[in-house]
Tab-separated table of C-alpha atoms in Angstrom:
chain	number	residue	atom	x	y	z
A	1	MET	CA	-22.042	-73.113	16.161
A	2	GLU	CA	-19.633	-71.803	18.823
A	3	LEU	CA	-16.085	-71.574	17.527
A	4	ASP	CA	-14.312	-71.508	20.890
A	5	PHE	CA	-11.092	-72.794	19.352
A	6	LEU	CA	-10.642	-69.515	17.438
A	7	PRO	CA	-8.689	-66.681	19.060
A	8	ASN	CA	-10.610	-63.511	19.852
A	9	ARG	CA	-10.082	-60.974	17.062
A	10	THR	CA	-9.649	-58.156	19.561
A	11	THR	CA	-6.785	-59.703	21.537
A	12	LYS	CA	-3.484	-57.880	21.727
A	13	ALA	CA	-1.027	-58.429	18.871
A	14	THR	CA	-3.587	-60.207	16.703
A	15	PRO	CA	-1.747	-62.093	13.936
A	16	ALA	CA	-2.663	-62.081	10.258
A	17	PRO	CA	-6.055	-63.681	9.520
A	18	ILE	CA	-6.260	-67.426	9.146
A	19	THR	CA	-7.185	-68.594	5.649
A	20	ILE	CA	-9.058	-71.825	4.943
A	21	ILE	CA	-8.910	-73.299	1.453
A	22	TRP	CA	-11.731	-75.805	1.093
A	23	ASP	CA	-12.002	-78.730	-1.288
A	24	TRP	CA	-15.427	-79.236	-2.882
A	25	ASN	CA	-16.433	-82.775	-3.909
A	26	GLY	CA	-16.505	-84.991	-0.850
A	27	THR	CA	-15.524	-82.134	1.468
A	28	LEU	CA	-17.970	-79.219	1.458
A	29	ARG	CA	-20.315	-81.040	-0.913
A	30	ALA	CA	-21.737	-84.251	0.545
A	31	ASP	CA	-21.737	-86.266	-2.663
A	32	LEU	CA	-20.014	-89.589	-2.052
A	33	ASP	CA	-23.230	-91.522	-2.691
A	34	ASP	CA	-23.943	-89.356	-5.744
A	35	HIS	CA	-20.533	-90.106	-7.245
A	36	VAL	CA	-20.902	-93.835	-6.703
A	37	ALA	CA	-24.402	-93.844	-8.217
A	38	ALA	CA	-23.289	-91.797	-11.242
A	39	LEU	CA	-20.308	-94.061	-11.802
A	40	ASN	CA	-22.457	-97.177	-11.524
A	41	ALA	CA	-24.838	-95.736	-14.109
A	42	THR	CA	-21.874	-95.337	-16.473
A	43	LEU	CA	-19.849	-98.525	-15.993
A	44	PRO	CA	-22.269	-101.079	-17.551
A	45	GLY	CA	-22.098	-99.294	-20.895
A	46	LEU	CA	-18.337	-99.793	-20.816
A	47	GLY	CA	-18.570	-103.474	-19.951
A	48	GLY	CA	-17.962	-102.963	-16.246
A	49	GLU	CA	-19.828	-103.951	-13.097
A	50	PRO	CA	-21.271	-101.628	-10.432
A	51	ILE	CA	-19.041	-101.082	-7.416
A	52	SER	CA	-19.649	-100.442	-3.720
A	53	VAL	CA	-18.988	-97.251	-1.769
A	54	GLU	CA	-16.075	-99.000	-0.060
A	55	THR	CA	-14.512	-99.965	-3.387
A	56	TYR	CA	-14.953	-96.426	-4.667
A	57	GLN	CA	-13.223	-94.948	-1.621
A	58	ALA	CA	-10.410	-97.478	-1.868
A	59	LEU	CA	-9.674	-97.059	-5.593
A	60	HIS	CA	-10.749	-93.551	-6.629
A	61	ARG	CA	-7.829	-91.497	-7.944
A	62	MET	CA	-6.853	-88.734	-10.303
A	63	PRO	CA	-6.871	-88.465	-13.220
A	64	ILE	CA	-10.328	-90.031	-13.389
A	65	ARG	CA	-9.513	-91.704	-16.699
A	66	ASP	CA	-6.960	-93.872	-14.889
A	67	PHE	CA	-9.569	-94.675	-12.229
A	68	TYR	CA	-11.838	-96.034	-14.973
A	69	ALA	CA	-8.947	-98.043	-16.372
A	70	ASP	CA	-8.352	-99.617	-12.950
A	71	LEU	CA	-12.006	-100.588	-12.652
A	72	LEU	CA	-12.348	-101.923	-16.194
A	73	GLY	CA	-8.937	-103.548	-16.515
A	74	ARG	CA	-8.265	-101.702	-19.745
A	75	GLN	CA	-7.532	-98.233	-21.083
A	76	LEU	CA	-10.342	-96.241	-22.687
A	77	GLY	CA	-9.892	-94.711	-26.115
A	78	ASP	CA	-10.337	-90.947	-26.415
A	79	GLU	CA	-13.834	-91.073	-27.886
A	80	GLU	CA	-14.988	-93.712	-25.426
A	81	TRP	CA	-13.514	-91.811	-22.476
A	82	HIS	CA	-15.108	-88.465	-23.387
A	83	ALA	CA	-18.499	-90.142	-23.854
A	84	ALA	CA	-18.178	-91.879	-20.483
A	85	ASP	CA	-17.109	-88.686	-18.736
A	86	ASP	CA	-19.995	-86.740	-20.271
A	87	ALA	CA	-22.435	-89.448	-19.171
A	88	PHE	CA	-21.053	-89.410	-15.628
A	89	LEU	CA	-21.257	-85.610	-15.350
A	90	ALA	CA	-24.775	-85.575	-16.773
A	91	GLU	CA	-25.898	-88.128	-14.210
A	92	LEU	CA	-24.208	-86.196	-11.405
A	93	ALA	CA	-25.816	-82.938	-12.554
A	94	ARG	CA	-29.267	-84.444	-12.032
A	95	ARG	CA	-28.599	-84.834	-8.333
A	96	THR	CA	-29.327	-82.190	-5.720
A	97	VAL	CA	-26.324	-80.281	-4.421
A	98	ARG	CA	-26.095	-81.034	-0.688
A	99	LEU	CA	-23.550	-79.726	1.783
A	100	GLN	CA	-21.975	-81.692	4.595
A	101	ARG	CA	-24.032	-81.483	7.777
A	102	GLY	CA	-23.512	-78.103	9.453
A	103	ALA	CA	-21.188	-76.804	6.716
A	104	ARG	CA	-23.003	-73.517	6.078
A	105	GLN	CA	-23.282	-72.703	9.771
A	106	LEU	CA	-19.607	-73.544	10.260
A	107	MET	CA	-18.556	-71.285	7.403
A	108	MET	CA	-20.742	-68.426	8.598
A	109	GLY	CA	-19.227	-68.679	12.055
A	110	LEU	CA	-15.718	-68.667	10.636
A	111	ARG	CA	-16.439	-65.605	8.546
A	112	ALA	CA	-17.877	-63.786	11.554
A	113	ARG	CA	-14.604	-64.412	13.391
A	114	GLY	CA	-12.494	-63.020	10.556
A	115	VAL	CA	-11.321	-66.264	8.935
A	116	ARG	CA	-10.821	-65.921	5.186
A	117	GLN	CA	-12.255	-68.780	3.111
A	118	SER	CA	-11.824	-69.874	-0.491
A	119	LEU	CA	-12.504	-72.953	-2.587
A	120	LEU	CA	-10.199	-74.907	-4.881
A	121	SER	CA	-11.367	-77.964	-6.791
A	122	LEU	CA	-10.337	-80.023	-9.805
A	123	ALA	CA	-13.985	-80.096	-10.929
A	124	PRO	CA	-14.688	-78.168	-14.161
A	125	HIS	CA	-14.750	-74.474	-13.255
A	126	GLU	CA	-18.122	-73.441	-14.674
A	127	ARG	CA	-19.862	-76.470	-13.196
A	128	LEU	CA	-18.186	-75.815	-9.853
A	129	VAL	CA	-19.317	-72.187	-9.745
A	130	GLY	CA	-22.887	-73.233	-10.535
A	131	GLU	CA	-22.951	-75.914	-7.857
A	132	VAL	CA	-21.569	-73.581	-5.205
A	133	ALA	CA	-24.250	-71.047	-6.113
A	134	LYS	CA	-26.950	-73.706	-5.742
A	135	ALA	CA	-25.561	-74.535	-2.310
A	136	GLY	CA	-25.924	-70.893	-1.295
A	137	ILE	CA	-22.374	-70.324	-0.054
A	138	THR	CA	-20.833	-68.222	-2.834
A	139	GLY	CA	-20.891	-65.114	-0.659
A	140	LEU	CA	-18.888	-66.840	2.063
A	141	LEU	CA	-15.939	-67.504	-0.246
A	142	GLU	CA	-13.363	-64.956	-1.375
A	143	ARG	CA	-12.415	-66.984	-4.417
A	144	ILE	CA	-13.652	-70.088	-6.243
A	145	ASP	CA	-11.303	-71.892	-8.619
A	146	GLY	CA	-12.107	-75.013	-10.570
A	147	ARG	CA	-10.291	-76.793	-13.372
A	148	PRO	CA	-10.267	-74.607	-16.496
A	149	GLY	CA	-9.289	-77.300	-18.989
A	150	ALA	CA	-8.429	-80.964	-19.317
A	151	ALA	CA	-8.164	-83.287	-16.330
A	152	VAL	CA	-4.895	-83.187	-14.400
A	153	ALA	CA	-3.155	-85.622	-12.081
A	154	SER	CA	-2.563	-83.322	-9.099
A	155	LYS	CA	-3.998	-80.229	-7.433
A	156	ALA	CA	-0.568	-78.897	-6.427
A	157	PRO	CA	0.027	-76.569	-9.427
A	158	ALA	CA	-3.502	-75.179	-9.079
A	159	MET	CA	-2.928	-74.634	-5.341
A	160	ILE	CA	0.146	-72.526	-6.060
A	161	GLU	CA	-1.835	-70.342	-8.466
A	162	HIS	CA	-4.828	-70.174	-6.124
A	163	LEU	CA	-2.742	-68.950	-3.202
A	164	ARG	CA	-1.042	-66.386	-5.415
A	165	ALA	CA	-4.434	-65.129	-6.629
A	166	LEU	CA	-5.645	-64.668	-3.044
A	167	GLY	CA	-3.058	-61.930	-2.695
A	168	PRO	CA	0.012	-61.039	-0.639
A	169	GLY	CA	-2.009	-60.827	2.594
A	170	VAL	CA	-2.189	-64.626	2.827
A	171	ASP	CA	0.435	-66.263	5.020
A	172	PRO	CA	0.931	-69.919	3.961
A	173	ALA	CA	1.848	-70.871	7.532
A	174	ARG	CA	-1.564	-69.564	8.631
A	175	THR	CA	-3.413	-71.256	5.771
A	176	LEU	CA	-5.425	-74.412	6.381
A	177	VAL	CA	-6.262	-76.794	3.513
A	178	ILE	CA	-9.206	-79.100	4.227
A	179	GLY	CA	-9.832	-81.979	1.863
A	180	ASP	CA	-10.634	-85.662	1.472
A	181	SER	CA	-7.720	-86.978	-0.582
A	182	VAL	CA	-3.997	-87.570	-0.229
A	183	ASP	CA	-3.543	-85.137	-3.117
A	184	ASP	CA	-5.098	-82.360	-1.007
A	185	ALA	CA	-2.279	-82.906	1.498
A	186	VAL	CA	0.316	-82.910	-1.277
A	187	ALA	CA	-1.092	-79.639	-2.617
A	188	ALA	CA	-1.019	-78.065	0.855
A	189	HIS	CA	2.610	-79.039	1.349
A	190	ALA	CA	3.457	-77.532	-2.068
A	191	VAL	CA	2.651	-74.060	-0.703
A	192	GLY	CA	3.678	-74.568	2.924
A	193	ALA	CA	0.096	-74.701	4.221
A	194	VAL	CA	-1.387	-76.882	6.955
A	195	PRO	CA	-3.348	-79.915	5.625
A	196	VAL	CA	-6.099	-81.718	7.517
A	197	LEU	CA	-8.032	-84.555	5.870
A	198	HIS	CA	-11.456	-85.913	6.809
A	199	THR	CA	-12.915	-89.380	6.314
A	200	ALA	CA	-16.459	-88.436	5.227
A	201	GLY	CA	-15.486	-87.896	1.599
A	202	LEU	CA	-14.468	-89.728	-1.565
A	203	HIS	CA	-11.422	-91.507	-0.122
A	204	GLY	CA	-11.364	-94.023	2.715
A	205	ALA	CA	-9.460	-93.659	5.985
A	206	THR	CA	-6.879	-96.329	5.127
A	207	ARG	CA	-5.733	-94.453	2.037
A	208	LEU	CA	-5.837	-91.066	3.744
A	209	ALA	CA	-3.654	-92.310	6.589
A	210	THR	CA	-0.779	-92.767	4.128
A	211	ALA	CA	-0.526	-88.976	3.791
A	212	GLY	CA	0.899	-88.699	7.302
A	213	VAL	CA	-1.196	-85.638	8.194
A	214	PRO	CA	-3.991	-85.118	10.743
A	215	LEU	CA	-7.011	-87.262	9.914
A	216	VAL	CA	-10.457	-86.567	11.405
A	217	ASP	CA	-14.052	-87.669	10.862
A	218	THR	CA	-15.822	-84.378	10.110
A	219	ILE	CA	-15.133	-80.983	8.562
A	220	GLN	CA	-15.879	-79.411	11.951
A	221	ASP	CA	-13.094	-81.467	13.498
A	222	ALA	CA	-10.860	-80.556	10.551
A	223	VAL	CA	-11.309	-76.850	11.239
A	224	ALA	CA	-10.684	-77.223	14.966
A	225	THR	CA	-7.622	-79.423	14.440
A	226	GLY	CA	-6.101	-77.227	11.750
A	227	ILE	CA	-6.575	-73.992	13.650
A	228	ALA	CA	-5.048	-75.566	16.753
A	229	ILE	CA	-1.979	-76.506	14.677
A	230	ILE	CA	-1.724	-72.971	13.314
A	231	ALA	CA	-2.133	-71.474	16.793
A	232	SER	CA	0.669	-73.693	18.093
A	233	GLY	CA	2.989	-72.452	15.350
A	234	GLN	CA	3.834	-75.966	14.238
A	235	LEU	CA	2.979	-77.234	10.768
A	236	ALA	CA	1.485	-80.700	10.369
A	237	ALA	CA	4.021	-83.394	9.640
A	238	ALA	CA	4.702	-83.991	5.967
């Protein structure tokens, strides 16, 4: 893929490299249908009914335990919740890891042009690392960080630590966060990065529009839009 929107690396007074921090589920990984199917395999055992893709995109939120409570109309006890979460993850693990269309080629092109790339997700860390390896893109990422412990409500604290771990060479104003949730935008703003959200993931366009940041249909458009914002020197509106 031609990345004509990127500046030539050899131009005079080349600025610090652009950094892209990718989200995983629903962003690089094309797994919306997988998540809905895994959830629908889990809900009947809890007394719930299967839901549609549209309902999933409209209601999905973190922490996932609260998402279940919204769907079931009741809170889950600890034992019941852990069993449901294990069942969901087991069902999801049986599904092939697929990337969004053109994702690998896009990432390879970005790397060739000197763009740094990393991955931050609230998925369990060990599972995340394994899935990324199956997708064949580990070598394109400088760092991969998943959730090390219990589920959390926001990615913002993890984003702060992730950016710090990438090192002092990363300029937040030249960092692009690409995701599929309002929380991805919140996390980007927490570090002064540029957020761009896309509509091909786990959250629907109506919800994403409430974030007040650029909203596009594909990850390719997200890259082009975000880099244009960085090149202009103006951060996306909060």
